[in-house]
């Protein structure tokens, strides 16, 4: 991300923050060779929608509930994995 941002702000380095959202979106939606999917898809389990899709989509209450529940499950899984990772690191430190 840093390299892409550097190229975008080459002539105006003080404007880096204006480009950050676009660079972040490009990074998070690009397919990574190590996983075969984008970070966005790994976290949200679906491809990101364009602004046009979001604006024109008709969403039913059932769809909102379903997506909310999937997001809760994903957040819970990520949080649990982070706790497990922290516990392993703490255990390694205690063993030293």
PDB file of C-alpha atoms in Angstrom:
ATOM      1  CA  UNK A   1       0.000   0.000   0.000  1.00  0.00           C
ATOM      2  CA  UNK A   2       2.820   2.362   0.816  1.00  0.00           C
ATOM      3  CA  UNK A   3       4.331   2.037  -2.639  1.00  0.00           C
ATOM      4  CA  UNK A   4       1.012   2.774  -4.363  1.00  0.00           C
ATOM      5  CA  UNK A   5       0.410   5.762  -2.118  1.00  0.00           C
ATOM      6  CA  UNK A   6       3.915   7.076  -2.773  1.00  0.00           C
ATOM      7  CA  UNK A   7       3.368   6.941  -6.533  1.00  0.00           C
ATOM      8  CA  UNK A   8       0.037   8.763  -6.278  1.00  0.00           C
ATOM      9  CA  UNK A   9       1.391  11.637  -4.198  1.00  0.00           C
ATOM     10  CA  UNK A  10       4.745  11.992  -5.939  1.00  0.00           C
ATOM     11  CA  UNK A  11       4.327  15.699  -6.737  1.00  0.00           C
ATOM     12  CA  UNK A  12       2.106  16.577  -3.762  1.00  0.00           C
ATOM     13  CA  UNK A  13       3.256  14.508  -0.745  1.00  0.00           C
ATOM     14  CA  UNK A  14       1.128  16.494   1.701  1.00  0.00           C
ATOM     15  CA  UNK A  15      -2.044  15.215   0.019  1.00  0.00           C
ATOM     16  CA  UNK A  16      -1.503  11.545   0.845  1.00  0.00           C
ATOM     17  CA  UNK A  17      -4.572  11.387   3.093  1.00  0.00           C
ATOM     18  CA  UNK A  18      -6.823  12.271   0.154  1.00  0.00           C
ATOM     19  CA  UNK A  19      -5.694   9.142  -1.698  1.00  0.00           C
ATOM     20  CA  UNK A  20      -5.611   6.731   1.231  1.00  0.00           C
ATOM     21  CA  UNK A  21      -9.255   5.518   0.980  1.00  0.00           C
ATOM     22  CA  UNK A  22      -8.818   4.619  -2.708  1.00  0.00           C
ATOM     23  CA  UNK A  23      -5.508   2.839  -2.112  1.00  0.00           C
ATOM     24  CA  UNK A  24      -6.977   0.974   0.851  1.00  0.00           C
ATOM     25  CA  UNK A  25     -10.002  -0.117  -1.205  1.00  0.00           C
ATOM     26  CA  UNK A  26      -7.743  -1.298  -4.036  1.00  0.00           C
ATOM     27  CA  UNK A  27      -5.598  -3.308  -1.611  1.00  0.00           C
ATOM     28  CA  UNK A  28      -8.528  -4.836   0.271  1.00  0.00           C
ATOM     29  CA  UNK A  29     -10.370  -5.876  -2.896  1.00  0.00           C
ATOM     30  CA  UNK A  30      -7.374  -7.228  -4.835  1.00  0.00           C
ATOM     31  CA  UNK A  31      -6.939 -10.998  -4.976  1.00  0.00           C
ATOM     32  CA  UNK A  32      -3.808 -11.978  -3.043  1.00  0.00           C
ATOM     33  CA  UNK A  33      -1.695 -14.807  -4.413  1.00  0.00           C
ATOM     34  CA  UNK A  34      -1.125 -16.386  -0.997  1.00  0.00           C
ATOM     35  CA  UNK A  35      -4.854 -16.839  -0.273  1.00  0.00           C
ATOM     36  CA  UNK A  36      -6.404 -16.773  -3.744  1.00  0.00           C
ATOM     37  CA  UNK A  37      -9.031 -14.282  -2.536  1.00  0.00           C
ATOM     38  CA  UNK A  38      -9.183 -10.663  -1.465  1.00  0.00           C
ATOM     39  CA  UNK A  39      -8.919  -9.605   2.195  1.00  0.00           C
ATOM     40  CA  UNK A  40     -12.430  -8.145   1.853  1.00  0.00           C
ATOM     41  CA  UNK A  41     -13.844 -11.519   0.784  1.00  0.00           C
ATOM     42  CA  UNK A  42     -12.012 -13.278   3.631  1.00  0.00           C
ATOM     43  CA  UNK A  43     -13.565 -10.990   6.226  1.00  0.00           C
ATOM     44  CA  UNK A  44     -17.053 -10.409   4.837  1.00  0.00           C
ATOM     45  CA  UNK A  45     -17.438 -13.680   2.896  1.00  0.00           C
ATOM     46  CA  UNK A  46     -18.709 -11.840  -0.181  1.00  0.00           C
ATOM     47  CA  UNK A  47     -17.370  -9.547  -2.871  1.00  0.00           C
ATOM     48  CA  UNK A  48     -17.673  -5.804  -2.252  1.00  0.00           C
ATOM     49  CA  UNK A  49     -20.524  -4.047  -3.990  1.00  0.00           C
ATOM     50  CA  UNK A  50     -20.093  -0.921  -6.065  1.00  0.00           C
ATOM     51  CA  UNK A  51     -21.642   2.372  -4.995  1.00  0.00           C
ATOM     52  CA  UNK A  52     -24.167   1.969  -7.813  1.00  0.00           C
ATOM     53  CA  UNK A  53     -25.220  -1.463  -6.539  1.00  0.00           C
ATOM     54  CA  UNK A  54     -25.626  -0.117  -3.024  1.00  0.00           C
ATOM     55  CA  UNK A  55     -27.729   2.846  -4.141  1.00  0.00           C
ATOM     56  CA  UNK A  56     -30.023   0.874  -6.462  1.00  0.00           C
ATOM     57  CA  UNK A  57     -30.422  -2.258  -4.366  1.00  0.00           C
ATOM     58  CA  UNK A  58     -33.746  -2.890  -2.716  1.00  0.00           C
ATOM     59  CA  UNK A  59     -33.053  -4.521   0.621  1.00  0.00           C
ATOM     60  CA  UNK A  60     -35.658  -6.475   2.529  1.00  0.00           C
ATOM     61  CA  UNK A  61     -35.647  -6.617   6.331  1.00  0.00           C
ATOM     62  CA  UNK A  62     -34.862 -10.345   6.088  1.00  0.00           C
ATOM     63  CA  UNK A  63     -31.752  -9.596   4.016  1.00  0.00           C
ATOM     64  CA  UNK A  64     -30.584  -7.026   6.558  1.00  0.00           C
ATOM     65  CA  UNK A  65     -31.081  -9.514   9.402  1.00  0.00           C
ATOM     66  CA  UNK A  66     -29.234 -12.236   7.491  1.00  0.00           C
ATOM     67  CA  UNK A  67     -26.273 -10.007   6.631  1.00  0.00           C
ATOM     68  CA  UNK A  68     -26.158  -8.638  10.173  1.00  0.00           C
ATOM     69  CA  UNK A  69     -26.063 -12.158  11.592  1.00  0.00           C
ATOM     70  CA  UNK A  70     -23.298 -13.215   9.176  1.00  0.00           C
ATOM     71  CA  UNK A  71     -21.286 -10.144  10.118  1.00  0.00           C
ATOM     72  CA  UNK A  72     -21.733 -10.895  13.834  1.00  0.00           C
ATOM     73  CA  UNK A  73     -20.542 -14.453  13.281  1.00  0.00           C
ATOM     74  CA  UNK A  74     -17.512 -13.263  11.322  1.00  0.00           C
ATOM     75  CA  UNK A  75     -16.593 -10.679  13.956  1.00  0.00           C
ATOM     76  CA  UNK A  76     -16.977 -13.313  16.659  1.00  0.00           C
ATOM     77  CA  UNK A  77     -14.708 -15.738  14.762  1.00  0.00           C
ATOM     78  CA  UNK A  78     -12.061 -13.078  14.155  1.00  0.00           C
ATOM     79  CA  UNK A  79     -12.191 -11.964  17.791  1.00  0.00           C
ATOM     80  CA  UNK A  80     -11.850 -15.567  19.001  1.00  0.00           C
ATOM     81  CA  UNK A  81      -8.845 -16.174  16.719  1.00  0.00           C
ATOM     82  CA  UNK A  82      -7.225 -12.970  17.970  1.00  0.00           C
ATOM     83  CA  UNK A  83      -7.723 -14.063  21.588  1.00  0.00           C
ATOM     84  CA  UNK A  84      -6.224 -17.480  20.834  1.00  0.00           C
ATOM     85  CA  UNK A  85      -3.245 -15.847  19.144  1.00  0.00           C
ATOM     86  CA  UNK A  86      -2.741 -13.493  22.093  1.00  0.00           C
ATOM     87  CA  UNK A  87      -2.923 -16.426  24.506  1.00  0.00           C
ATOM     88  CA  UNK A  88      -0.276 -18.346  22.529  1.00  0.00           C
ATOM     89  CA  UNK A  89       2.032 -15.336  22.524  1.00  0.00           C
ATOM     90  CA  UNK A  90       1.546 -14.834  26.264  1.00  0.00           C
ATOM     91  CA  UNK A  91       2.321 -18.516  26.869  1.00  0.00           C
ATOM     92  CA  UNK A  92       5.537 -18.266  24.826  1.00  0.00           C
ATOM     93  CA  UNK A  93       6.610 -15.230  26.840  1.00  0.00           C
ATOM     94  CA  UNK A  94       5.978 -17.061  30.119  1.00  0.00           C
ATOM     95  CA  UNK A  95       8.106 -19.999  28.930  1.00  0.00           C
ATOM     96  CA  UNK A  96      11.149 -17.755  28.433  1.00  0.00           C
TER      97      UNK A  96
END
